[in-house]
Tab-separated table of C-alpha atoms and ligand atoms in Angstrom:
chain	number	residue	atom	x	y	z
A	106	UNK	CA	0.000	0.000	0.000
A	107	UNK	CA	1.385	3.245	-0.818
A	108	UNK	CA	1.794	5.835	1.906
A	109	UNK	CA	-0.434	8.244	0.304
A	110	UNK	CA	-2.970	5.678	0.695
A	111	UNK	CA	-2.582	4.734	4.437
A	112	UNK	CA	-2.740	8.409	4.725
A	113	UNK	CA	-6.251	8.977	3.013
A	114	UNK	CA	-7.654	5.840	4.873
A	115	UNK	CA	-6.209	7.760	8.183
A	116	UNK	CA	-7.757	10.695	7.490
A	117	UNK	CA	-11.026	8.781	6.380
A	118	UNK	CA	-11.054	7.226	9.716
A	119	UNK	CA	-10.012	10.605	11.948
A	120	UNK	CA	-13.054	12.285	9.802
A	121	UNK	CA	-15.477	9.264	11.144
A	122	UNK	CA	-14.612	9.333	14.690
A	123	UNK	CA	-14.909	12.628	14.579
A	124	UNK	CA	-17.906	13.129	12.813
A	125	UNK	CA	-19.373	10.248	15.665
A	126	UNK	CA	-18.080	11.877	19.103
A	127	UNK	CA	-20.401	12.571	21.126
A	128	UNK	CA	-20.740	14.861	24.589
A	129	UNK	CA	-23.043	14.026	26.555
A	130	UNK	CA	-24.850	16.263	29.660
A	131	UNK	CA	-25.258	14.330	33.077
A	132	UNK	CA	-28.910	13.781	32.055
A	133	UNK	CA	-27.983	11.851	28.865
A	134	UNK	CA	-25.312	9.693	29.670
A	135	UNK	CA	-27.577	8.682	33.010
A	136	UNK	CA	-30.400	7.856	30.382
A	137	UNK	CA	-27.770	5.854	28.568
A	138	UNK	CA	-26.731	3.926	31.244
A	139	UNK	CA	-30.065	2.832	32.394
A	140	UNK	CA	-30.646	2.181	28.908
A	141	UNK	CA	-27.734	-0.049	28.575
A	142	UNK	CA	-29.173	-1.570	31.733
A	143	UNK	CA	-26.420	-0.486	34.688
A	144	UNK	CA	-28.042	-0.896	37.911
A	145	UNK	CA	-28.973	1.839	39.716
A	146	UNK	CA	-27.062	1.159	42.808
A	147	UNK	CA	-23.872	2.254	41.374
A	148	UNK	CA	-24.617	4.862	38.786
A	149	UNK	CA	-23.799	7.740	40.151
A	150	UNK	CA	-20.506	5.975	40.637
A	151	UNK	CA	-20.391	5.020	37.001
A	152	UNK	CA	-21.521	8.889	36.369
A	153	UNK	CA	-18.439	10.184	38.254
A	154	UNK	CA	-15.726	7.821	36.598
A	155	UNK	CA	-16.908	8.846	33.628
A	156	UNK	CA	-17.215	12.470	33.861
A	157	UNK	CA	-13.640	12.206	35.920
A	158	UNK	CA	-12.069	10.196	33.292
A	159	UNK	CA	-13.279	11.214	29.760
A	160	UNK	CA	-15.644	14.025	30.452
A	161	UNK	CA	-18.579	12.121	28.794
A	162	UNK	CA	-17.142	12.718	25.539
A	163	UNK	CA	-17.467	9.245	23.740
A	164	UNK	CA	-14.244	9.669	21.399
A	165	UNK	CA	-11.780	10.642	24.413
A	166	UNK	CA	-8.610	8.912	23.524
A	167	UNK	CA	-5.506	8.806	25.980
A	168	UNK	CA	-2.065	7.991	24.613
A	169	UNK	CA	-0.031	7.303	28.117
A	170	UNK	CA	2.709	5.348	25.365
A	171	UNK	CA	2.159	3.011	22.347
A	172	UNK	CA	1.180	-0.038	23.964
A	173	UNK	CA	-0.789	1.939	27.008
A	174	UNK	CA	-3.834	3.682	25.185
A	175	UNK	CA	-7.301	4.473	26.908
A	176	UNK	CA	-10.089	4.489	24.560
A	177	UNK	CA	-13.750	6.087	25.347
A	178	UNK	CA	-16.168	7.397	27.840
A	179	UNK	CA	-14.722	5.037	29.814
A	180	UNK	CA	-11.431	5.041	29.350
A	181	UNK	CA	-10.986	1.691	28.823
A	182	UNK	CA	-6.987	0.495	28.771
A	183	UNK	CA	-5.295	-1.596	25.537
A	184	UNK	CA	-4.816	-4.419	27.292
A	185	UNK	CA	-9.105	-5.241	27.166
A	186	UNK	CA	-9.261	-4.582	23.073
A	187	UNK	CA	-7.420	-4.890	19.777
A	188	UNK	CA	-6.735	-2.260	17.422
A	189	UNK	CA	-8.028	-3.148	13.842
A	190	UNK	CA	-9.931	-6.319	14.596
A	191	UNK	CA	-11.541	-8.040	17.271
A	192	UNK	CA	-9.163	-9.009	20.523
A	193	UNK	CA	-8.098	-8.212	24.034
A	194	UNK	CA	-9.532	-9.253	27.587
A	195	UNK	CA	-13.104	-7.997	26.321
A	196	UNK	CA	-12.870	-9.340	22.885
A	197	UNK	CA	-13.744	-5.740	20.705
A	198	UNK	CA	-12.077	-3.657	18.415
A	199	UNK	CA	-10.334	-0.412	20.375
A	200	UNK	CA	-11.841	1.528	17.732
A	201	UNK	CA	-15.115	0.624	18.744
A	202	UNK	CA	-15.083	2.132	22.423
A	203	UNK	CA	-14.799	5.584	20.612
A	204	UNK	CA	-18.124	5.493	18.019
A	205	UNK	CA	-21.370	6.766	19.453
A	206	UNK	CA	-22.535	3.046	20.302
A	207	UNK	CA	-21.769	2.837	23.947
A	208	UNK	CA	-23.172	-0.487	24.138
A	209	UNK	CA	-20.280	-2.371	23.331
A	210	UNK	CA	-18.814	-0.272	25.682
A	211	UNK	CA	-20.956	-0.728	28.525
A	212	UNK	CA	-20.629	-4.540	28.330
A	213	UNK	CA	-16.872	-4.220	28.349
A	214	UNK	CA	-17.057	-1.570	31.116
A	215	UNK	CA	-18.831	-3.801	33.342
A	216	UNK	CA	-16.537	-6.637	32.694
A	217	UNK	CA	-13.384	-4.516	33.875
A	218	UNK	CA	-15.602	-3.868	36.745
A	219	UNK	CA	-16.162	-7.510	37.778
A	220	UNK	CA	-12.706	-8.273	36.840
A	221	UNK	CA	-10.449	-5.365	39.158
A	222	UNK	CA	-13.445	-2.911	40.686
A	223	UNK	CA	-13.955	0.526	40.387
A	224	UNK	CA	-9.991	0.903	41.696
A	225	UNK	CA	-9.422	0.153	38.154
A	226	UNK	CA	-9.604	3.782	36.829
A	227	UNK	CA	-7.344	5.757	39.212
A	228	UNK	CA	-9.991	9.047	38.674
A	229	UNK	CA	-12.290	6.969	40.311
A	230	UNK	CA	-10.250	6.088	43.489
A	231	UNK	CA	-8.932	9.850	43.145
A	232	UNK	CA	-11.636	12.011	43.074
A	233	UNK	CA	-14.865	10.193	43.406
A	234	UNK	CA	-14.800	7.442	46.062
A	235	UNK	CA	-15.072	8.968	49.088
A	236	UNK	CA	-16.598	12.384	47.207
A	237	UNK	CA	-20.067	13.533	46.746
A	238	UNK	CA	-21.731	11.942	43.796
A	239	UNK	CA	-22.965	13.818	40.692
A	240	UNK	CA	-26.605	14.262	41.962
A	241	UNK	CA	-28.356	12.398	39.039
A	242	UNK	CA	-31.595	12.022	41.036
A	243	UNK	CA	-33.141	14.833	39.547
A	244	UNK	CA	-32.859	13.483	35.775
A	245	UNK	CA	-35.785	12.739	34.264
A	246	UNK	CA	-34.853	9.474	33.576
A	247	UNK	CA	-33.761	8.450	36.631
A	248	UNK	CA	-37.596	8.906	37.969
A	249	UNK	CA	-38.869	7.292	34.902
A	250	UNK	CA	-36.845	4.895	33.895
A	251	UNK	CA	-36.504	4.126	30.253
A	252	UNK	CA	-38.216	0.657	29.143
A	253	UNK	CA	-36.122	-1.793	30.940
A	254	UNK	CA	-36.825	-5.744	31.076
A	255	UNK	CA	-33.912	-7.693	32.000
A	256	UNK	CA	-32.089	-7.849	35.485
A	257	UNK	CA	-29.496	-5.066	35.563
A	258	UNK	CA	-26.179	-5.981	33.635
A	259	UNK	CA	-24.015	-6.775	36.227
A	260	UNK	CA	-25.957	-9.585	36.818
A	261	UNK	CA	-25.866	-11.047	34.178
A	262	UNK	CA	-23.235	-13.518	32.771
A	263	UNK	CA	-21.298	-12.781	29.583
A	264	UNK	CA	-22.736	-15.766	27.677
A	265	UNK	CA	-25.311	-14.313	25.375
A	266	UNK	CA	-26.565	-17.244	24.026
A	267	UNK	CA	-27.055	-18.980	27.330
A	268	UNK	CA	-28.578	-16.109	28.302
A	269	UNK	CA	-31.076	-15.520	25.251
A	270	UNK	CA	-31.924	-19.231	25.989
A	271	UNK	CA	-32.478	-18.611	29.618
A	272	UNK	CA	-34.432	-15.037	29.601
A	273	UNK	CA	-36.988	-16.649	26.745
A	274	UNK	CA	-37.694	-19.680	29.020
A	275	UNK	CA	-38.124	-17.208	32.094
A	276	UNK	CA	-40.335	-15.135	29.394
A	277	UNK	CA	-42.862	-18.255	28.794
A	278	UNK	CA	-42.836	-19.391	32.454
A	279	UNK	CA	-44.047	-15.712	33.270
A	280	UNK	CA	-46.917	-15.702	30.622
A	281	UNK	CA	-48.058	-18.686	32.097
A	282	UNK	CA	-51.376	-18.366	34.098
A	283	UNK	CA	-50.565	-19.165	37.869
B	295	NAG	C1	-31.231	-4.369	28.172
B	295	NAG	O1	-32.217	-5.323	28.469
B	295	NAG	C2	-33.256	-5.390	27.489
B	295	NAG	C3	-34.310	-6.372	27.950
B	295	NAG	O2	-33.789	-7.657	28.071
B	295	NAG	C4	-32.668	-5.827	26.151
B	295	NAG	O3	-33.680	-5.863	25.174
B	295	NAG	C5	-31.625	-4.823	25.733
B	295	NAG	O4	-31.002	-5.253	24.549
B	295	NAG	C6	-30.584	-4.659	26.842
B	295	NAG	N1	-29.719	-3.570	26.470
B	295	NAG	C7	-28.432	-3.716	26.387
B	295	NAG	C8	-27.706	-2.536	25.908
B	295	NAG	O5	-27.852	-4.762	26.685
B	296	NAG	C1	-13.997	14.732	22.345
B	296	NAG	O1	-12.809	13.993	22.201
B	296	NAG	C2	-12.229	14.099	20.908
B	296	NAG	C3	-11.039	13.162	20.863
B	296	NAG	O2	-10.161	13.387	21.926
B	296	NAG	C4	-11.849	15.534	20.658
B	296	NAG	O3	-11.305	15.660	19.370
B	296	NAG	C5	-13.085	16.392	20.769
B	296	NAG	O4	-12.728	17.755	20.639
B	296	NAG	C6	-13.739	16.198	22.123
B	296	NAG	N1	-14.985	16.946	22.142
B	296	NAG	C7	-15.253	17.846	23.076
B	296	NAG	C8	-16.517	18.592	22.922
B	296	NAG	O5	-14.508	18.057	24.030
């Protein structure tokens, strides 16, 4: 490939990402969370880390050196994705923790968060545990929770399949009459 070529597709890609960042307010992202089914116990945690660590802005992109990159609203680290194809502790592209999807995100988010805690992102331990919380209370959403049927994410296990097996049994057993 010539390097006038790498250099169009790297500007193709730059013009993407950017054209798909998003910021969002407190309100949003807590909408998105719930959404992406987070459970409420911990989201003004979640809310925090993320405002601490990429200011909800869904293309934030940290270069700490070339193999120690954090990718995302949540500022996920290298060593859980693989840039250009599918890899890493959560199995995902890096490149996909910075579109305007934030669902692979979420599911990768809450797998660091099994896996190490919130201690994982150091603006966590820094300036939110311990802190006051974002007060996200007072979002619409968070009174009226958008359409939500499965238990909250983090209980969940990270077989899909077993789980789309599961929640459709559990489905059927609760349209039965009792
Ligand atoms: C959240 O749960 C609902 C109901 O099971 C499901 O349809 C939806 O895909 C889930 N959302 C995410 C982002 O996993
Ligand atoms: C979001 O992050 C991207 C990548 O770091 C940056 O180019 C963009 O300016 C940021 N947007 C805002 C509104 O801060």
């Amino acid at each position: 490939m010539s390097s006038a070529r790498v250099i169009q597709i790297v500007l193709v890609l730059t013009l993407c990402l950017g054209l798909q960042a998003k910021v969002y307010t407190r309100c949003q992202l807590t909408r998105e969370l719930l959404k992406n089914n987070f459970s409420r116990t911990f989201l003004s945690n979640w809310v925090c880390l993320i405002e601490q660590e990429s200011d909800r802005n869904t293309s934030a992109m940290v270069v700490k050196s070339p193999r120690r990159k954090y990718y995302g609203l949540f500022q996920i680290g290298s060593e859980w994705c693989k840039e250009g194809k599918k890899g890493g502790k959560c199995d995902i592209t890096c490149e996909s923790l910075l579109d305007e999807d934030i669902k692979d995100d979420g599911v990768c988010a809450v797998k660091v968060f099994e896996a190490e805690g919130f201690k994982y992102w150091a603006k966590w331990e820094a300036r939110c545990k311990g802190h006051v919380l974002p007060d996200i209370e007072k979002c619409p959403d968070w009174v009226h929770p958008p359409s939500r049927v499965s238990p909250p994410r983090d209980k969940r296990t990270i077989r899909g399949k077993r789980n789309v097996r599961r929640f459709s049994r559990r489905a059927i057993f609760l349209s039965q009459p009792y």
